[in-house]
Coordinates of C-alpha atoms in Angstrom, one line a residue:
M1377 CA 0.0 0.0 0.4
A1378 CA 3.0 2.1 1.2
T1379 CA 4.3 1.8 -3.4
D1380 CA 1.1 2.5 -4.1
T1381 CA 0.1 5.6 -2.1
M1382 CA 3.7 7.0 -3.0
A1383 CA 3.3 6.2 -6.9
T1384 CA -0.7 8.2 -6.1
H1385 CA 1.4 11.3 -5.2
A1386 CA 4.5 11.8 -7.6
I1387 CA 1.4 11.6 -10.4
M1388 CA 0.7 14.4 -8.8
D1389 CA 3.3 16.4 -7.6
E1390 CA 3.7 16.1 -11.4
K1391 CA 0.7 17.0 -12.9
V1392 CA 0.0 19.8 -9.9
G1393 CA 3.6 21.4 -9.3
P1394 CA 4.3 24.9 -7.2
G1395 CA 3.1 28.1 -8.5
S1396 CA 1.8 26.2 -11.7
D1397 CA -2.4 27.2 -12.8
A1398 CA -3.5 23.3 -11.7
E1399 CA -2.3 24.4 -8.3
A1400 CA -5.3 26.2 -7.0
T1401 CA -7.3 23.0 -8.4
S1402 CA -5.0 20.6 -6.3
T1403 CA -7.7 20.4 -3.4
T1404 CA -10.8 19.0 -5.7
A1405 CA -7.9 17.2 -7.3
G1406 CA -7.6 15.3 -4.6
T1407 CA -10.9 15.7 -3.4
D1408 CA -10.8 13.4 -6.0
L1409 CA -8.5 11.3 -5.8
Y1410 CA -10.4 10.3 -2.7
I1411 CA -11.3 6.2 -2.3
D1412 CA -13.3 5.4 0.3
P1413 CA -12.7 2.4 2.1
A1414 CA -16.8 0.9 1.8
A1415 CA -17.3 2.0 -1.5
E1416 CA -13.9 0.0 -2.7
K1417 CA -14.5 -3.4 -0.7
K1418 CA -18.2 -2.8 -2.7
L1419 CA -16.2 -2.0 -6.2
L1420 CA -13.9 -5.2 -5.4
L1421 CA -16.8 -7.1 -4.7
K1422 CA -18.5 -6.8 -7.9
L1423 CA -15.9 -6.2 -9.9
D1424 CA -15.3 -9.8 -8.4
A1425 CA -19.3 -10.7 -9.4
F1426 CA -18.6 -10.0 -13.0
F1427 CA -15.2 -11.3 -14.2
V1428 CA -14.3 -13.8 -11.4
P1429 CA -17.0 -16.6 -12.4
V1430 CA -15.5 -15.8 -15.8
I1431 CA -12.0 -16.3 -15.4
M1432 CA -12.6 -19.5 -13.3
L1433 CA -15.1 -20.8 -15.8
V1434 CA -12.3 -20.3 -19.0
Y1435 CA -9.8 -21.7 -17.1
L1436 CA -12.4 -24.4 -15.8
S1437 CA -12.9 -25.0 -19.6
C1438 CA -9.1 -25.6 -20.5
F1439 CA -8.5 -27.1 -17.9
L1440 CA -10.9 -29.6 -18.2
D1441 CA -9.6 -30.2 -22.2
R1442 CA -6.3 -30.8 -20.9
T1443 CA -6.1 -33.3 -18.7
N1444 CA -9.3 -35.7 -20.2
I1445 CA -7.3 -37.5 -21.4
G1446 CA -6.3 -38.6 -18.0
N1447 CA -9.5 -39.9 -17.4
V1448 CA -9.8 -41.4 -21.2
K1449 CA -7.0 -43.5 -20.3
I1450 CA -8.3 -45.6 -18.1
A1451 CA -11.2 -46.5 -20.2
G1452 CA -9.9 -47.7 -22.8
M1453 CA -8.4 -45.3 -25.6
P1454 CA -4.8 -46.1 -26.4
Q1455 CA -5.8 -49.6 -26.9
D1456 CA -8.8 -48.4 -29.4
I1457 CA -6.8 -46.1 -31.2
G1458 CA -3.6 -48.4 -30.8
A1459 CA -1.0 -46.8 -28.9
T1460 CA 1.3 -48.6 -26.8
T1461 CA 2.4 -47.5 -23.0
Q1462 CA 5.5 -45.5 -24.5
E1463 CA 3.5 -44.3 -27.3
F1464 CA 0.6 -42.9 -25.4
S1465 CA 3.3 -41.1 -22.1
T1466 CA 4.4 -39.5 -25.5
A1467 CA 1.1 -38.6 -26.4
V1468 CA 0.9 -36.4 -22.9
S1469 CA 4.1 -35.4 -23.0
I1470 CA 4.0 -33.5 -26.9
F1471 CA 0.7 -31.3 -25.5
Y1472 CA 4.0 -29.4 -23.5
A1473 CA 6.3 -28.8 -26.8
T1474 CA 3.6 -26.0 -28.7
Y1475 CA 2.6 -25.2 -25.1
V1476 CA 5.2 -23.6 -23.7
A1477 CA 6.2 -22.2 -27.2
F1478 CA 3.9 -20.8 -27.6
E1479 CA 3.1 -19.0 -23.4
A1480 CA 5.6 -16.0 -24.0
P1481 CA 4.6 -14.7 -27.5
W1482 CA 0.6 -15.0 -26.2
A1483 CA 1.7 -12.8 -23.4
I1484 CA 2.8 -10.2 -24.9
M1485 CA 1.1 -9.5 -28.0
M1486 CA -1.7 -9.6 -25.3
K1487 CA -2.7 -5.8 -24.6
K1488 CA -2.4 -5.6 -28.3
L1489 CA -4.2 -7.7 -29.5
T1490 CA -6.7 -7.3 -26.7
P1491 CA -7.8 -10.2 -24.1
R1492 CA -11.4 -10.4 -25.8
V1493 CA -10.2 -11.5 -29.2
L1494 CA -7.1 -13.2 -27.8
L1495 CA -8.5 -15.6 -25.5
T1496 CA -11.7 -15.7 -27.2
T1497 CA -10.6 -17.3 -30.4
L1498 CA -8.1 -19.3 -28.6
C1499 CA -10.8 -20.7 -27.0
V1500 CA -12.2 -22.0 -29.9
V1501 CA -9.8 -23.0 -31.3
W1502 CA -9.0 -26.0 -28.7
S1503 CA -12.7 -26.6 -27.9
L1504 CA -12.5 -27.4 -31.6
T1505 CA -9.8 -30.1 -31.5
T1506 CA -11.1 -31.2 -28.0
I1507 CA -14.3 -32.4 -30.6
F1508 CA -12.5 -33.2 -32.8
S1509 CA -10.4 -35.5 -30.5
G1510 CA -13.7 -37.5 -30.3
F1511 CA -13.0 -39.2 -34.5
I1512 CA -9.4 -40.0 -33.7
T1513 CA -8.6 -43.1 -35.4
N1514 CA -4.6 -43.8 -34.5
I1515 CA -2.1 -41.9 -32.4
A1516 CA -0.9 -39.6 -35.2
G1517 CA -4.1 -38.0 -34.8
L1518 CA -3.9 -38.1 -31.1
Y1519 CA -0.7 -36.3 -31.1
V1520 CA -1.6 -33.1 -33.9
A1521 CA -4.5 -32.4 -31.4
R1522 CA -2.2 -32.4 -28.5
L1523 CA 0.0 -29.8 -30.7
V1524 CA -3.1 -28.1 -31.4
L1525 CA -4.6 -27.7 -28.4
G1526 CA -1.4 -26.6 -26.5
A1527 CA -0.5 -23.8 -29.1
C1528 CA -3.8 -22.3 -27.8
E1529 CA -4.2 -22.9 -24.2
G1530 CA 0.0 -21.8 -23.9
G1531 CA -2.1 -18.5 -23.8
L1532 CA -4.6 -18.3 -21.5
F1533 CA -2.8 -18.7 -18.2
P1534 CA -0.3 -16.4 -19.2
G1535 CA -3.2 -13.8 -20.3
L1536 CA -5.7 -14.6 -17.3
N1537 CA -3.0 -13.9 -14.9
L1538 CA -1.6 -10.4 -16.9
Y1539 CA -6.2 -9.5 -16.9
L1540 CA -6.4 -9.7 -13.5
T1541 CA -2.9 -7.9 -13.0
M1542 CA -5.2 -5.2 -14.8
V1543 CA -7.9 -5.4 -12.3
Y1544 CA -6.2 -5.7 -8.9
K1545 CA -3.2 -3.9 -6.8
R1546 CA -0.8 -5.9 -5.5
E1547 CA -2.2 -6.8 -2.1
E1548 CA -5.1 -8.1 -3.8
Q1549 CA -3.5 -10.7 -6.3
A1550 CA -2.7 -13.8 -4.4
K1551 CA -6.5 -14.2 -3.2
R1552 CA -8.0 -13.9 -7.2
V1553 CA -5.0 -16.4 -8.7
S1554 CA -6.4 -18.9 -5.9
Y1555 CA -9.1 -18.7 -8.4
L1556 CA -8.0 -20.4 -11.4
F1557 CA -5.7 -22.7 -9.2
V1558 CA -9.5 -24.1 -6.9
C1559 CA -10.6 -24.0 -11.1
T1560 CA -7.6 -26.4 -11.8
A1561 CA -9.3 -29.0 -8.9
L1562 CA -12.5 -28.5 -10.0
S1563 CA -11.7 -29.7 -13.2
G1564 CA -9.9 -33.1 -12.0
A1565 CA -13.3 -33.3 -9.6
F1566 CA -15.9 -31.9 -12.3
G1567 CA -14.1 -33.7 -14.9
G1568 CA -14.3 -37.3 -13.0
L1569 CA -18.1 -36.3 -12.1
L1570 CA -18.5 -36.2 -15.9
A1571 CA -16.2 -38.4 -16.9
Y1572 CA -18.1 -41.2 -14.8
V1573 CA -21.2 -40.2 -16.2
L1574 CA -20.0 -40.2 -19.7
L1575 CA -18.4 -43.1 -20.1
K1576 CA -21.6 -44.6 -19.3
M1577 CA -22.7 -43.8 -22.9
D1578 CA -19.9 -46.5 -24.2
G1579 CA -21.5 -47.7 -27.3
V1580 CA -24.3 -45.2 -27.5
A1581 CA -24.4 -44.5 -31.7
G1582 CA -21.8 -46.9 -31.5
Y1583 CA -19.0 -44.8 -30.4
A1584 CA -17.7 -45.6 -27.2
G1585 CA -18.0 -43.7 -23.8
W1586 CA -14.0 -42.1 -24.3
R1587 CA -15.1 -39.6 -27.3
W1588 CA -18.6 -39.2 -25.7
V1589 CA -15.9 -37.6 -23.5
Y1590 CA -14.4 -35.5 -26.2
I1591 CA -17.2 -34.6 -28.5
I1592 CA -19.7 -33.2 -25.1
E1593 CA -17.1 -31.6 -23.4
G1594 CA -15.5 -29.7 -26.8
C1595 CA -19.1 -28.3 -27.4
A1596 CA -19.9 -27.1 -24.0
S1597 CA -16.0 -25.4 -24.4
I1598 CA -17.4 -23.7 -28.1
L1599 CA -20.2 -22.3 -25.6
I1600 CA -17.8 -21.1 -23.1
A1601 CA -16.3 -18.8 -26.1
F1602 CA -19.0 -16.9 -26.4
V1603 CA -19.2 -16.0 -22.5
V1604 CA -15.4 -14.2 -22.8
W1605 CA -16.2 -12.6 -25.7
F1606 CA -18.9 -11.0 -23.9
G1607 CA -18.0 -11.2 -20.2
L1608 CA -14.4 -9.5 -20.5
P1609 CA -13.9 -6.5 -21.4
S1610 CA -10.6 -4.9 -23.2
D1611 CA -10.7 -2.1 -21.2
P1612 CA -11.9 -3.5 -17.5
S1613 CA -11.6 0.4 -16.0
N1614 CA -14.8 1.2 -18.1
A1615 CA -16.6 -2.2 -18.3
Y1616 CA -19.9 -2.0 -18.9
F1617 CA -21.1 -3.2 -15.9
L1618 CA -20.0 -0.2 -13.6
N1619 CA -22.0 2.8 -12.8
E1620 CA -19.7 6.6 -13.1
E1621 CA -18.5 6.7 -9.4
E1622 CA -17.2 2.9 -9.6
R1623 CA -15.0 4.5 -12.9
R1624 CA -13.7 7.0 -11.3
I1625 CA -12.8 4.5 -8.7
M1626 CA -11.0 2.7 -11.0
R1627 CA -9.3 5.8 -12.7
V1628 CA -8.1 6.4 -8.9
R1629 CA -7.1 2.9 -8.7
A1630 CA -4.7 3.0 -11.4
L1631 CA -2.8 5.7 -10.8
Q1632 CA -2.4 3.9 -8.0
R1633 CA -1.4 0.9 -9.0
A1634 CA 0.7 3.5 -12.1
Q1635 CA 4.6 2.7 -10.6
Y1636 CA 3.2 -1.4 -10.5
M1637 CA 1.7 -1.1 -14.7
G1638 CA 3.6 1.5 -16.4
S1639 CA 3.7 2.6 -20.1
E1640 CA 1.1 1.4 -22.6
E1641 CA 4.0 1.1 -25.0
F1642 CA 5.5 -1.9 -26.1
S1643 CA 9.5 -2.1 -25.3
W1644 CA 12.2 -4.1 -26.5
E1645 CA 14.7 -3.0 -23.7
E1646 CA 11.5 -4.5 -20.2
I1647 CA 11.8 -7.6 -21.5
F1648 CA 15.6 -7.6 -22.2
I1649 CA 15.4 -6.5 -18.4
T1650 CA 13.2 -9.7 -17.5
L1651 CA 15.7 -11.9 -19.3
R1652 CA 18.4 -10.2 -16.8
D1653 CA 16.3 -11.0 -13.9
P1654 CA 17.5 -13.1 -11.3
K1655 CA 13.6 -13.3 -9.5
M1656 CA 12.5 -14.8 -13.4
Y1657 CA 15.0 -18.1 -13.2
L1658 CA 14.2 -18.6 -9.4
S1659 CA 10.1 -18.1 -9.5
G1660 CA 10.5 -20.4 -13.1
A1661 CA 13.0 -23.0 -11.0
I1662 CA 10.5 -23.2 -8.7
Q1663 CA 7.2 -23.1 -10.8
F1664 CA 9.0 -26.6 -13.1
M1665 CA 9.4 -28.4 -9.4
C1666 CA 5.5 -27.9 -8.5
D1667 CA 4.5 -28.6 -12.1
I1668 CA 5.6 -32.0 -11.8
L1669 CA 3.0 -32.1 -9.3
L1670 CA 0.6 -30.6 -10.4
Y1671 CA 0.5 -32.3 -14.2
G1672 CA 1.7 -35.8 -12.5
F1673 CA -1.4 -35.7 -9.9
S1674 CA -3.8 -34.4 -11.8
T1675 CA -3.2 -36.0 -15.0
F1676 CA -2.8 -39.4 -13.5
L1677 CA -4.4 -38.9 -9.8
P1678 CA -7.3 -42.1 -11.6
S1679 CA -4.6 -44.1 -12.3
I1680 CA -2.5 -43.4 -8.7
I1681 CA -5.9 -44.8 -7.2
K1682 CA -6.8 -47.4 -9.3
T1683 CA -3.3 -48.7 -7.8
M1684 CA -5.1 -48.6 -4.4
G1685 CA -7.5 -51.9 -5.3
Y1686 CA -10.5 -49.6 -7.0
D1687 CA -12.1 -50.5 -10.3
S1688 CA -12.2 -47.5 -13.1
L1689 CA -15.7 -45.9 -11.8
Q1690 CA -14.5 -46.0 -8.8
S1691 CA -10.8 -44.5 -9.6
Q1692 CA -13.4 -41.6 -11.5
Y1693 CA -15.4 -40.3 -9.0
M1694 CA -13.3 -40.9 -5.6
T1695 CA -11.1 -38.1 -7.4
I1696 CA -13.1 -35.6 -6.6
P1697 CA -12.8 -35.1 -2.6
V1698 CA -9.3 -35.0 -3.5
Y1699 CA -8.8 -32.8 -5.6
V1700 CA -12.0 -30.3 -3.8
F1701 CA -10.5 -30.5 -0.5
G1702 CA -7.0 -28.9 -2.4
G1703 CA -9.1 -26.3 -3.4
L1704 CA -10.4 -25.0 -0.4
V1705 CA -7.3 -25.3 1.1
F1706 CA -5.2 -23.0 -1.2
L1707 CA -8.4 -20.4 -0.6
L1708 CA -7.5 -20.4 2.4
F1709 CA -3.4 -19.9 2.7
A1710 CA -4.1 -17.0 -0.4
Y1711 CA -6.1 -15.2 2.1
F1712 CA -3.5 -14.8 4.6
S1713 CA -1.0 -14.9 1.7
D1714 CA -2.8 -11.0 0.8
K1715 CA -4.1 -10.4 4.2
W1716 CA -0.1 -11.1 5.2
T1717 CA 1.6 -9.8 1.9
L1718 CA 3.9 -12.7 2.5
R1719 CA 4.4 -15.4 -0.1
A1720 CA 8.0 -17.4 0.8
P1721 CA 6.8 -18.7 4.0
F1722 CA 3.1 -20.4 2.5
L1723 CA 4.4 -21.5 -0.4
F1724 CA 7.5 -23.7 1.7
F1725 CA 4.6 -24.6 4.6
A1726 CA 1.9 -26.0 1.9
N1727 CA 5.0 -27.8 0.1
I1728 CA 5.4 -29.5 3.6
F1729 CA 2.4 -31.9 3.6
G1730 CA 3.0 -33.1 -0.3
I1731 CA 6.5 -34.2 0.8
V1732 CA 4.4 -36.4 3.6
G1733 CA 1.6 -37.7 1.6
Y1734 CA 4.1 -38.8 -1.7
I1735 CA 5.9 -40.6 1.0
L1736 CA 2.7 -42.3 2.6
I1737 CA 2.1 -43.4 -0.8
L1738 CA 5.2 -44.6 -1.6
C1739 CA 5.6 -47.0 2.1
P1740 CA 3.5 -50.4 2.3
T1741 CA 0.9 -48.2 4.2
P1742 CA -2.9 -49.5 3.6
N1743 CA -4.7 -48.5 0.8
G1744 CA -6.6 -46.2 3.2
V1745 CA -3.6 -44.2 4.4
K1746 CA -2.3 -44.1 1.2
F1747 CA -5.4 -42.4 -0.7
F1748 CA -4.8 -39.6 2.9
G1749 CA -2.0 -39.5 1.5
T1750 CA -3.6 -38.3 -2.1
F1751 CA -5.5 -34.7 0.3
L1752 CA -1.8 -34.0 1.9
C1753 CA -0.9 -34.2 -1.7
A1754 CA -3.2 -31.6 -3.1
I1755 CA -2.2 -29.2 -0.7
A1756 CA 1.2 -28.8 -2.4
V1757 CA -0.1 -29.3 -5.8
Y1758 CA -2.6 -26.4 -5.7
N1759 CA -0.9 -24.0 -3.2
G1760 CA 3.2 -24.9 -5.4
P1761 CA 2.5 -23.4 -8.3
G1762 CA -0.6 -20.5 -7.6
L1763 CA 1.7 -18.9 -5.0
N1764 CA 4.8 -19.4 -6.8
L1765 CA 3.3 -17.8 -9.9
T1766 CA 1.6 -14.2 -7.2
W1767 CA 5.3 -13.4 -5.5
L1768 CA 6.3 -12.6 -9.0
N1769 CA 2.8 -11.1 -10.2
V1770 CA 3.3 -8.6 -7.1
N1771 CA 7.2 -8.3 -7.4
V1772 CA 8.4 -7.6 -11.4
A1773 CA 7.3 -3.9 -12.6
P1774 CA 6.3 -2.1 -15.5
H1775 CA 3.3 -4.2 -17.2
Y1776 CA 5.4 -5.7 -19.9
R1777 CA 8.5 -6.3 -18.0
R1778 CA 6.2 -8.4 -16.1
A1779 CA 4.2 -9.9 -19.1
A1780 CA 7.5 -11.4 -20.4
A1781 CA 8.3 -12.4 -16.8
I1782 CA 4.7 -14.4 -16.9
G1783 CA 5.8 -15.3 -20.1
F1784 CA 9.0 -16.7 -19.7
Q1785 CA 8.4 -18.5 -16.7
Q1786 CA 5.3 -20.1 -17.4
T1787 CA 7.5 -21.7 -20.3
I1788 CA 10.3 -23.0 -18.2
G1789 CA 8.1 -24.0 -15.3
N1790 CA 5.6 -25.7 -17.5
T1791 CA 8.5 -28.5 -19.2
A1792 CA 7.4 -29.6 -16.1
G1793 CA 4.6 -31.2 -18.3
I1794 CA 6.7 -33.2 -20.7
V1795 CA 8.6 -35.0 -17.1
A1796 CA 5.0 -35.9 -15.7
G1797 CA 4.1 -37.5 -19.1
Q1798 CA 7.1 -39.6 -18.7
I1799 CA 8.0 -40.6 -14.9
Y1800 CA 3.9 -41.5 -14.5
R1801 CA 4.6 -44.5 -17.4
S1802 CA 3.1 -47.7 -15.2
S1803 CA 1.7 -49.4 -12.3
P1804 CA 1.9 -48.7 -9.3
Y1805 CA 3.5 -45.7 -11.1
V1806 CA 6.1 -45.9 -7.8
L1807 CA 8.6 -43.5 -10.2
G1808 CA 5.7 -40.8 -11.0
N1809 CA 5.7 -40.6 -7.1
G1810 CA 9.3 -40.6 -5.9
F1811 CA 10.6 -38.0 -8.3
S1812 CA 7.5 -35.7 -7.3
V1813 CA 8.7 -36.1 -3.7
G1814 CA 12.1 -35.8 -4.6
A1815 CA 10.9 -32.4 -7.1
L1816 CA 9.0 -30.7 -3.7
G1817 CA 12.4 -31.0 -1.9
V1818 CA 14.6 -29.3 -4.5
A1819 CA 11.4 -26.9 -4.6
Q1820 CA 11.9 -26.2 -0.9
L1821 CA 15.6 -25.8 -1.3
L1822 CA 15.0 -22.7 -4.1
I1823 CA 11.9 -21.0 -2.1
I1824 CA 14.3 -20.8 0.9
V1825 CA 17.2 -19.2 -1.8
K1826 CA 15.0 -16.4 -4.5
W1827 CA 13.5 -15.6 -0.4
L1828 CA 17.1 -14.5 0.3
Y1829 CA 17.9 -13.5 -2.8
I1830 CA 14.8 -11.0 -2.2
R1831 CA 15.6 -10.1 1.1
R1832 CA 19.2 -8.4 0.0
E1833 CA 17.5 -6.8 -2.4
N1834 CA 14.9 -4.9 -0.3
S1835 CA 17.8 -4.2 1.7
I1836 CA 20.5 -3.0 -0.7
K1837 CA 17.3 -0.5 -2.1
S1838 CA 16.7 0.8 2.4
K1839 CA 20.1 1.7 2.6
I1840 CA 21.0 2.8 -0.6
A1841 CA 17.2 5.3 0.3
K1842 CA 19.6 6.1 3.6
G1843 CA 22.2 7.3 2.0
E1844 CA 24.8 4.9 3.7
I1845 CA 25.8 3.0 0.1
E1846 CA 26.4 4.3 -3.3
D1847 CA 23.6 3.8 -5.3
K1848 CA 25.4 1.4 -8.3
R1849 CA 22.9 -0.7 -9.8
K1850 CA 21.8 0.2 -13.9
V1851 CA 18.5 -0.4 -13.6
K1852 CA 16.3 1.8 -11.7
T1853 CA 12.8 1.9 -13.5
G1854 CA 9.9 -0.1 -12.1
D1855 CA 10.6 -2.8 -9.5
R1856 CA 14.3 -1.0 -8.9
E1857 CA 12.5 1.8 -7.8
L1858 CA 13.5 2.5 -4.2
D1859 CA 10.3 2.1 -2.9
F1860 CA 9.0 -0.3 -4.2
K1861 CA 9.5 -3.0 -1.7
Y1862 CA 9.5 -6.8 -3.1
H1863 CA 7.0 -9.0 -1.1
L1864 CA 8.9 -11.9 0.7

């Protein structure tokens, strides 16, 4: 909040300088810049009510269309298209080849193309691809579908994250990013339930049940594309549902976030600054470790549960409480992370649950204990990637530097999807679960390193501001400004 207030005063100092004609209107301007806390709280509730359901719905659709390959795997798809175990694992992994390649470009281009056009177009294309996946007859068709799906879905998560930064302040973001990861959990829960229902359509119109999973989920996603077009205005500050006073408050909030948002003009210099920023690489490395869990767990949880002695249909619906629990715990962690503007401690604490959970699954424990372990894993699976991304979001400014950072961080992190497809090959998935607990251990070390680095950067800024040391920094804009305090 201190940073936002300083930014507002700095802007006003430029507009209302001593001796200027505007000085006489400074009192009025000060009044115009006032935001009643109750009115702002009401505005936030309204923004959440209109934007969050749309954002959650499209991301739910995206993740559902991506991870349903785990549901159709145990429903007989590999056998029907003549795919070997290795070929099917390759199909899971190949998605991330185009996914990671397109994340940074889509994120950087979003402002130019506008959020509405970009996100709606991507949604339509991946929805059609999902529908066509229901008519695949060989492994080559599955490869092509997964590559197209990856290219389109690669733009969604960075795009939605950037959209949130266009609406909310730094201290308001973990809670909103948590909504996206709750969708990841809901997609698992809903995907398991939906697959359970749709697989009962096996034989309808001569199609296998797994084909209906693709066809019906793809048709639902097409409808969601229309919701995106009408529900996400390219300029959130002038959204159709805001009245005049609310638009004024949005303008003041934009002034308060000016340091965080920066120029509207694209700058290659900001991209190059990002590429030299240790925060981005440390965040990307943490994300890579956390995403090994996210993609392995969300794609193969039905198969993991099946190894505990349950049949295919039971394995589908037993995933539901695990996903719901993981999502709810993330909401709780994100709330306190925003309240106290602390990121690393919550991230580190959540991963401890995951380590214990995977150990319970790996050890020769009763199946009930192993199933309990999946609940503990879910805490780390969703908190890890979500809180880590928020930690990057709030510590990089201005807009294009942040867009590049999110894009590159997601590119690094999502290559973990390639790994996940290869380590979860065959039952009882000892390699996959063992690799996941090892990844959590490495993530814990990286979190400590990043926390120490950011604390050091805050300390250097503080000493420069007090005149204790000479300022030898080459970059002094955006998040490198002395009054921009990094969240720890």
